mmCIF file of C-alpha atoms in Angstrom:
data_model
loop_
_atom_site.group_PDB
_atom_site.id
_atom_site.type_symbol
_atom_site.label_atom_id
_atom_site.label_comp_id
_atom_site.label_asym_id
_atom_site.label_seq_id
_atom_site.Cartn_x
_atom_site.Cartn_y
_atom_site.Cartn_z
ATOM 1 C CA UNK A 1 -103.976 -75.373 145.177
ATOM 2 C CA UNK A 2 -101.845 -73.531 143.081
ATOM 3 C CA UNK A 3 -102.140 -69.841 141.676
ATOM 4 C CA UNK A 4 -102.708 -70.841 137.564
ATOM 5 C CA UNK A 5 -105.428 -73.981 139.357
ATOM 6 C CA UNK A 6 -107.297 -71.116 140.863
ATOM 7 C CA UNK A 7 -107.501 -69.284 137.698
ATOM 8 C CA UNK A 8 -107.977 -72.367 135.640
ATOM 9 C CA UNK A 9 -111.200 -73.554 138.143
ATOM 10 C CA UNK A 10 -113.006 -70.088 137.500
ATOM 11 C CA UNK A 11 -112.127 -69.342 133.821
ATOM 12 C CA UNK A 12 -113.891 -73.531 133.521
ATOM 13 C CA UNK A 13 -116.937 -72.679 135.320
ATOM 14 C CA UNK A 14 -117.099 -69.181 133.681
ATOM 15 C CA UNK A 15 -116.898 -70.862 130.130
ATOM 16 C CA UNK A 16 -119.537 -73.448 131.072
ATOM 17 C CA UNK A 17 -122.205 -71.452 133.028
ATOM 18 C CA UNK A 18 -121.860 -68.504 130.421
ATOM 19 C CA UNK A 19 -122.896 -70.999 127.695
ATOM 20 C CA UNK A 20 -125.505 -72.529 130.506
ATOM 21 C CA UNK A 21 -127.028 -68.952 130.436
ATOM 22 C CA UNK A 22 -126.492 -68.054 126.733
ATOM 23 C CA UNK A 23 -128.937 -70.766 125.849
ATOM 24 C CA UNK A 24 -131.323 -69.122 127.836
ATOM 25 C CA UNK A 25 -130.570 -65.747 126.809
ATOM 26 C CA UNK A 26 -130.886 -66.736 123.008
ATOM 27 C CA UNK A 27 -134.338 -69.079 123.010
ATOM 28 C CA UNK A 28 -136.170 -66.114 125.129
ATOM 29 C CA UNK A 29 -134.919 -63.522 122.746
ATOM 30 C CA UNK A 30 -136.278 -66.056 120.003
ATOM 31 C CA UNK A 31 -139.552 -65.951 121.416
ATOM 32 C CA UNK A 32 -139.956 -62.575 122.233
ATOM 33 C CA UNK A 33 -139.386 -62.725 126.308
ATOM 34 C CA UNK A 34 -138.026 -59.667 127.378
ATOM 35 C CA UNK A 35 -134.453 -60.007 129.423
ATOM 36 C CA UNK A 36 -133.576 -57.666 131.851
ATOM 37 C CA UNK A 37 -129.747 -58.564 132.352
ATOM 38 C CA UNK A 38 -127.327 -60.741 131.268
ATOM 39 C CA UNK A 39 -124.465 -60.920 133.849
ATOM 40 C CA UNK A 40 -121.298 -63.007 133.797
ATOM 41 C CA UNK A 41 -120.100 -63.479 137.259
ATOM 42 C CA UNK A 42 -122.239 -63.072 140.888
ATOM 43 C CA UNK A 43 -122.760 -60.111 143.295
ATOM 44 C CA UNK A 44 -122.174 -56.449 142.975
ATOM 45 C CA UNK A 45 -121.996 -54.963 139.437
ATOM 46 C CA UNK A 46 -118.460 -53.694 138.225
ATOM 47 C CA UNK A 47 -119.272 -52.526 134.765
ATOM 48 C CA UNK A 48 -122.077 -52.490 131.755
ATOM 49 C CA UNK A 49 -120.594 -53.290 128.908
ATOM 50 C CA UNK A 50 -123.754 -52.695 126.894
ATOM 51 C CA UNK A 51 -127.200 -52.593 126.306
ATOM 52 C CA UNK A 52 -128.940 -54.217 123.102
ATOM 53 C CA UNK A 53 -131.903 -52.289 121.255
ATOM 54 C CA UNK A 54 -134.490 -54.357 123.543
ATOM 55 C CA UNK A 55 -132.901 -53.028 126.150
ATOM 56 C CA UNK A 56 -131.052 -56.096 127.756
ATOM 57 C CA UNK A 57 -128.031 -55.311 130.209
ATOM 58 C CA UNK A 58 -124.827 -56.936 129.171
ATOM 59 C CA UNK A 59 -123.008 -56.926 132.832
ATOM 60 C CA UNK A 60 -119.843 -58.434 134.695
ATOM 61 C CA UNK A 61 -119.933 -58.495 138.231
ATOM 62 C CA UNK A 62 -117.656 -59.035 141.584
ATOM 63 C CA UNK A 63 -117.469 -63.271 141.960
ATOM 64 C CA UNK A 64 -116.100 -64.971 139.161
ATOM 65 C CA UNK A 65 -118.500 -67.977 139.461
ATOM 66 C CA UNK A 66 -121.322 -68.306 137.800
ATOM 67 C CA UNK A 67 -123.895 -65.651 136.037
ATOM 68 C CA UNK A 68 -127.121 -65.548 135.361
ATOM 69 C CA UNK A 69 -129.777 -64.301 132.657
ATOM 70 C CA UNK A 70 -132.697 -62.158 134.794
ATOM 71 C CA UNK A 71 -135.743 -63.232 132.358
ATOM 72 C CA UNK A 72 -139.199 -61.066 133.070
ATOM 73 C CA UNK A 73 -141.875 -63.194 133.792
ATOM 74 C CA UNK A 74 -140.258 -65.731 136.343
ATOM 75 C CA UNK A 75 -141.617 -63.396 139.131
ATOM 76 C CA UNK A 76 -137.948 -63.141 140.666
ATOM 77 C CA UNK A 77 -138.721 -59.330 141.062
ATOM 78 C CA UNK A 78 -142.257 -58.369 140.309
ATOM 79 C CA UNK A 79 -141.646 -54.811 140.651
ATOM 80 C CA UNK A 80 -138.921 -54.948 137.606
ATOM 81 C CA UNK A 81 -141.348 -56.700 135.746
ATOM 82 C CA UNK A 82 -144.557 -54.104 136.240
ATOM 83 C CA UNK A 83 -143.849 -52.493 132.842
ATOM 84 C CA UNK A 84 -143.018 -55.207 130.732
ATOM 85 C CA UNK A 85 -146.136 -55.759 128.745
ATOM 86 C CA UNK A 86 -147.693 -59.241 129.289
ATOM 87 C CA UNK A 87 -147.006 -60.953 125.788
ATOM 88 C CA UNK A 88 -143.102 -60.587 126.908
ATOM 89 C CA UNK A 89 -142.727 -62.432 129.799
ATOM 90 C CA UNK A 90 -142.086 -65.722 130.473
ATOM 91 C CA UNK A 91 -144.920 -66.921 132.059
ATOM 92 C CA UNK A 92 -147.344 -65.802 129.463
ATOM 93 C CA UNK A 93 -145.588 -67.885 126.479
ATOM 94 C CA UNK A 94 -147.262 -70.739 125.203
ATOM 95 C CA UNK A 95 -146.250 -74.244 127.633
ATOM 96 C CA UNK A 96 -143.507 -75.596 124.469
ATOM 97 C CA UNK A 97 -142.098 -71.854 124.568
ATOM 98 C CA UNK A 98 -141.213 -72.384 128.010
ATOM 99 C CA UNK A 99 -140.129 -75.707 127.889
ATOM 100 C CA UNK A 100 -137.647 -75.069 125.527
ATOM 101 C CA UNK A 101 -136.209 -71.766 127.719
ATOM 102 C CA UNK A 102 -135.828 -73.656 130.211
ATOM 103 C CA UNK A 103 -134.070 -76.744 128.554
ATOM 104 C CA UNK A 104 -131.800 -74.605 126.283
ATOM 105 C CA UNK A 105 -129.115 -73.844 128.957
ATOM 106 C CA UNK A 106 -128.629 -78.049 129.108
ATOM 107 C CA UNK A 107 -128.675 -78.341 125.580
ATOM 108 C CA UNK A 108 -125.724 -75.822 125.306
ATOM 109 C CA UNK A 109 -123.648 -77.744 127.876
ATOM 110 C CA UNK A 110 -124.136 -80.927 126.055
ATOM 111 C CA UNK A 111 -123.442 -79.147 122.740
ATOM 112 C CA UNK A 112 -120.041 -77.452 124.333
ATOM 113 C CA UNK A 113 -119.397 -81.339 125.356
ATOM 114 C CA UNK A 114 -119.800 -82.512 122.291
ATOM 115 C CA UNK A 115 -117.766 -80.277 120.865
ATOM 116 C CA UNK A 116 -115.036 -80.549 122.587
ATOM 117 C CA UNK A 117 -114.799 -84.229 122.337
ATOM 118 C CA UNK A 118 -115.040 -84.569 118.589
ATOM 119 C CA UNK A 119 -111.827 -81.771 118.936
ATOM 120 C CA UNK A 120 -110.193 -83.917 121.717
ATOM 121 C CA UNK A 121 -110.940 -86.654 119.177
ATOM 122 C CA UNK A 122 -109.666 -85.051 115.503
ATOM 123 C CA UNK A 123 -106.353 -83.925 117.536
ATOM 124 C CA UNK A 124 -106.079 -87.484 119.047
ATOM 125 C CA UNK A 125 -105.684 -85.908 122.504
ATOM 126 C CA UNK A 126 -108.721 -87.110 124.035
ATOM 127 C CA UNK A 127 -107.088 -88.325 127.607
ATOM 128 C CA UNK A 128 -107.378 -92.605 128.407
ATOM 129 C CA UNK A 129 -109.539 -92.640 131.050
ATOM 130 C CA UNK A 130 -112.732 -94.175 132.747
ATOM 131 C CA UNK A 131 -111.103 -97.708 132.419
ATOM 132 C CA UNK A 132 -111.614 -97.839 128.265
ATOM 133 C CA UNK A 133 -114.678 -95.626 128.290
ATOM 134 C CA UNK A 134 -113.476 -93.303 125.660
ATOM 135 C CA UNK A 135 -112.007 -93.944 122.352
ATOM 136 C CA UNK A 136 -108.787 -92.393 121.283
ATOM 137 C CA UNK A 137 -107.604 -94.277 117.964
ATOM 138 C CA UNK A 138 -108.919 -93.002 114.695
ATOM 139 C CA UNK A 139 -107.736 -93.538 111.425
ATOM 140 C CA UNK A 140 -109.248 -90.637 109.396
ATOM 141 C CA UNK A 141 -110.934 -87.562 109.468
ATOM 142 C CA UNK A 142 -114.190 -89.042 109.491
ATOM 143 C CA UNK A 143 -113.658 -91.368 111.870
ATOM 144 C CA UNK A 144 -112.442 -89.095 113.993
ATOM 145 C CA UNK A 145 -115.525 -86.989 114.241
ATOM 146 C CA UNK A 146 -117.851 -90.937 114.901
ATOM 147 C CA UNK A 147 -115.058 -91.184 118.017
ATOM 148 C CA UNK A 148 -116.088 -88.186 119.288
ATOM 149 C CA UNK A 149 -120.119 -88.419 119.251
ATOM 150 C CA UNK A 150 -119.234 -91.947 120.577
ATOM 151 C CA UNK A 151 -117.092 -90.549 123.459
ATOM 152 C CA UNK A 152 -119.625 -87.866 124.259
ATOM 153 C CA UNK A 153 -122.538 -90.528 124.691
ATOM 154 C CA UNK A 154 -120.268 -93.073 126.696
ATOM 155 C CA UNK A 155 -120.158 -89.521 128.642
ATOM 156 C CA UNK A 156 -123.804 -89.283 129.115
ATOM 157 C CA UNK A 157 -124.401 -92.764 129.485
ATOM 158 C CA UNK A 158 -121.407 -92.356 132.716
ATOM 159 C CA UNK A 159 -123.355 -89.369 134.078
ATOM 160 C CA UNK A 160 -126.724 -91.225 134.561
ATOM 161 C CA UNK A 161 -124.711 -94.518 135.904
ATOM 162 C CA UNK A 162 -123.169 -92.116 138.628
ATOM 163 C CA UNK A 163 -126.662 -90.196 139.530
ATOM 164 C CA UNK A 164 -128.247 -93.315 139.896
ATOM 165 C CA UNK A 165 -125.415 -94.890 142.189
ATOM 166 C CA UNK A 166 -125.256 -91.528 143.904
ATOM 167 C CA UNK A 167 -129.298 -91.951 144.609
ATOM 168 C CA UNK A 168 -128.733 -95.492 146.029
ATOM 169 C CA UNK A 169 -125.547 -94.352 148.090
ATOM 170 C CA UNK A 170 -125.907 -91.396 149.715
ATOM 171 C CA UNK A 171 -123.796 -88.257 148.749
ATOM 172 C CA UNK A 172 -120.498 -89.135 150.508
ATOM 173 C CA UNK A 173 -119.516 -90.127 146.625
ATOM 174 C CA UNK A 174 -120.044 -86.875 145.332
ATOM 175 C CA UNK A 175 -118.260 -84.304 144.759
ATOM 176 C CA UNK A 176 -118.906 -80.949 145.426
ATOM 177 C CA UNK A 177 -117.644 -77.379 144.494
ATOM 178 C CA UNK A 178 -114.514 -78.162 147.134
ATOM 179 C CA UNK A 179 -114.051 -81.535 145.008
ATOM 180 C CA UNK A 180 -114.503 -79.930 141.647
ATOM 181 C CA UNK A 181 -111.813 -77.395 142.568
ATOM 182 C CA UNK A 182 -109.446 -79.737 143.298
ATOM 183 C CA UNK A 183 -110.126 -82.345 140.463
ATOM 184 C CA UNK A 184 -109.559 -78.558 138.481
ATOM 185 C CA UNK A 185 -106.209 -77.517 140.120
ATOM 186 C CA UNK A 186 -105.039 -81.277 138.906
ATOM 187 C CA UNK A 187 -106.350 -80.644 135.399
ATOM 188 C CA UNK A 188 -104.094 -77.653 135.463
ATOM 189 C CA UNK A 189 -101.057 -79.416 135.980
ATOM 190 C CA UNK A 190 -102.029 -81.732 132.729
ATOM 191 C CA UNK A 191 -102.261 -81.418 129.213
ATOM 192 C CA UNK A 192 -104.378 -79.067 127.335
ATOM 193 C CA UNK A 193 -106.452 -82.037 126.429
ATOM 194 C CA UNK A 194 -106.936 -83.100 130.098
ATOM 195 C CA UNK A 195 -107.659 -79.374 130.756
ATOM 196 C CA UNK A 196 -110.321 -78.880 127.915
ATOM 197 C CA UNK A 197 -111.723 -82.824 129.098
ATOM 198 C CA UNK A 198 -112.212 -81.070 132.475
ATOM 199 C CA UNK A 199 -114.588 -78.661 131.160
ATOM 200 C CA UNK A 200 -116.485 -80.582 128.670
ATOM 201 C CA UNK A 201 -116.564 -83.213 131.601
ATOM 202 C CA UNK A 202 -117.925 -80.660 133.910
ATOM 203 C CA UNK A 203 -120.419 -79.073 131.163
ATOM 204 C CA UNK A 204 -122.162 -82.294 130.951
ATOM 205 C CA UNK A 205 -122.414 -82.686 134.681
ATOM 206 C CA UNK A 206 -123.950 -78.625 135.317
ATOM 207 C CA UNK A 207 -126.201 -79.628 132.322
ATOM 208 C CA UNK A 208 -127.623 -82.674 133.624
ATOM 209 C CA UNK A 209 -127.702 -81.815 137.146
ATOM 210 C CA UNK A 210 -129.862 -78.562 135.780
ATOM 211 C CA UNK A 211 -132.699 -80.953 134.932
ATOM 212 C CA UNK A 212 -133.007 -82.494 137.755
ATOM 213 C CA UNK A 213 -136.818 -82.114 139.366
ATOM 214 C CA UNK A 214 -135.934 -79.876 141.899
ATOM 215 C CA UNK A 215 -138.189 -76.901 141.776
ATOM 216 C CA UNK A 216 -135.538 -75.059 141.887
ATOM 217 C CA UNK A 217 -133.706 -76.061 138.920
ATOM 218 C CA UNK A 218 -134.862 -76.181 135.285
ATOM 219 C CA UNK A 219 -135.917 -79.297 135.347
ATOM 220 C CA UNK A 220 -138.203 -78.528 137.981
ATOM 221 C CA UNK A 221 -139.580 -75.819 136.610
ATOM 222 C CA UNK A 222 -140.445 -77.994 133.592
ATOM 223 C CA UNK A 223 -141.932 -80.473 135.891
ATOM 224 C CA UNK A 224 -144.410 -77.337 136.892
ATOM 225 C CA UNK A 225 -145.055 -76.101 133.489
ATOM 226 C CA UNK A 226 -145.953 -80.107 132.474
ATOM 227 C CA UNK A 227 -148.068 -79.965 135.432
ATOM 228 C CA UNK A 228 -149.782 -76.635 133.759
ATOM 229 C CA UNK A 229 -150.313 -78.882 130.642
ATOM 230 C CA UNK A 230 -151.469 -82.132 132.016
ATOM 231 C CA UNK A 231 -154.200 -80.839 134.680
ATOM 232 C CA UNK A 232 -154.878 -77.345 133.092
ATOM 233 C CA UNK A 233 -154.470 -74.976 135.662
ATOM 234 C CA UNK A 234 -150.964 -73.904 137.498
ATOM 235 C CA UNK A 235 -149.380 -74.936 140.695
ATOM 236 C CA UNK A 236 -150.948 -73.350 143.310
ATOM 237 C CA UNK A 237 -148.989 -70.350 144.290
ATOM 238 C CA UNK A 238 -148.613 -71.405 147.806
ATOM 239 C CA UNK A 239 -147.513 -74.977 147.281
ATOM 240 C CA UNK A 240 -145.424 -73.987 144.581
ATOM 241 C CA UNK A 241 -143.783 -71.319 147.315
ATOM 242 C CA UNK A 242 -143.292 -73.982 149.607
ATOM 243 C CA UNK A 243 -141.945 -76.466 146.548
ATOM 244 C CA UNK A 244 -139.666 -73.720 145.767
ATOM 245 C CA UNK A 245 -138.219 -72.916 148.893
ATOM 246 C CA UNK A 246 -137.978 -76.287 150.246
ATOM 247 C CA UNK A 247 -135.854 -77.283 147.069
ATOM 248 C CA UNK A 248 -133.563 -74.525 148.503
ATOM 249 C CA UNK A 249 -133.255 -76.362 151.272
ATOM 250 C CA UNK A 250 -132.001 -79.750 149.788
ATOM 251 C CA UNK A 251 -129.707 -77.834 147.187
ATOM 252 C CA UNK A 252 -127.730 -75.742 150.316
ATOM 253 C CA UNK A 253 -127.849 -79.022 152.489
ATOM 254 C CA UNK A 254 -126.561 -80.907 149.407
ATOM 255 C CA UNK A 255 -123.653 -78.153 148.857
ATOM 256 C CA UNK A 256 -122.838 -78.401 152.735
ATOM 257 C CA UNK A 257 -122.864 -82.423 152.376
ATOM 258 C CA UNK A 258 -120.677 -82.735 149.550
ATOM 259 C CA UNK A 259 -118.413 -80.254 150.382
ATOM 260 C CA UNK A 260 -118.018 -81.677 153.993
ATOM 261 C CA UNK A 261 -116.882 -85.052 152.016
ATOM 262 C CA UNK A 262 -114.567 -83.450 149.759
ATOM 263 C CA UNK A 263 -113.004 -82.250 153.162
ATOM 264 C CA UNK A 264 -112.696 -85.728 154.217
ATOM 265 C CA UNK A 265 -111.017 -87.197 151.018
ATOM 266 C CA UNK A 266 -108.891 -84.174 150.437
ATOM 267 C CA UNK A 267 -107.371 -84.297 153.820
ATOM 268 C CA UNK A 268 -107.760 -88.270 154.647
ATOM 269 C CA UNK A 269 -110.084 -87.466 157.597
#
């Protein structure tokens, strides 16, 4: 792993998870959900950079991985919630409010993805791989832009081919963090297309993977607030403890797995 693969691996999964979180951030502040913090980065707080007029912390913190947008009404800290009135939290919103909250962190990764492949595809950069999956040739502007909304849903079609052979496998397929870092400190050694591939590559996979139906993730918690709609009342608190915490469960074993196979390939074990 070299020194500018190190750098390139965090400043990737800073870009993609601060868009993840930004979508978020923007659809509760459209509908009137209060937001505590916005933080790019995990752990201890370095610095606040600001605070808007509704009184949302702009923060960076210690780990460059990640971030996270601390919304009231998802009962994270009840305590930080007690004087937010009721019409501003989350949980209070009508069920499509929600829905969309939670589903607007995916939609930005897929929009970054997009993105990025109609660019790879106007500067005819977009790297030859997946065995013809993408399309680099285009003879006009126009074209150009069709390539790129074409590349992006060969992406997405991909993504779901891989989850479901990953479901019928097993996990020693996947990769993990470990794997990702690697795959990243080879990016870094490519061109800029390869390198901006990488992160519209690994957009669409945090984006996906988010809506999973683990309880956990966003798509979960959609699953929970369908469950609202369809039978009228909520999920029992305790189940939905249990639900939550035995998610946690499957996502750490899942990290441990995947990383413990990205050990094997990386060093032939």
């Amino acid at each position: 792993m070299t020194v500018w693969g190190i750098i390139f691996f965090i400043i990737a999964i800073c870009v993609v998870i601060f868009v993840h979180e930004l979508g978020h951030l923007i659809t509760a502040k459209m509908f009137n959900v209060y937001c505590h913090e916005f933080s790019v980065g995990m752990g201890p707080k370095i610095k606040t950079m600001f605070v808007d007029k509704s009184g949302t912390e702009y923060n960076l913190r210690l780990i460059p991985l990640g971030g996270f947008v601390q919304i009231a009404g998802e009962e994270i800290d009840k305590e930080l919630d007690k004087d937010v009135p009721k019409d501003q939290k989350l949980d209070n919103k009508k069920w499509w409010q929600r829905i969309i909250i939670l589903f607007a962190g995916t939609f930005n990764n897929m929009l970054l993805c997009l993105l990025i492949m109609i660019i790879l595809s106007v500067t005819n950069t977009t790297p030859n791989m997946f065995n013809g999956l993408l399309i680099t040739e285009s003879s006009n502007f126009f074209q150009a832009i069709v390539n790129g909304c074409i590349n992006f849903w060969n992406l997405v079609e991909y993504m779901f081919i891989s989850l479901g052979y990953l479901l019928t496998h097993g996990l020693q397929n996947a990769s993990g963090l470990i794997g990702i870092a690697d795959v990243a400190n080879q990016a870094s050694q490519q061109s800029l297309g390869f390198q901006l591939f990488f992160v519209a590559f690994i957009s669409l996979n945090i984006g996906i993977a988010n809506q999973l139906p683990i309880p956990m993730l966003d798509g979960g918690r959609i699953v929970l607030v369908l469950y609202e709609v369809i039978f009228r009342r909520k999920v029992n608190k305790t189940v939905e403890n249990i639900l939550m915490y035995g998610s946690l469960a499957i996502l750490v074993f899942i990290f441990i797995a995947t990383g413990y196979f990205d050990l094997k390939r990386i060093f032939n074990w």
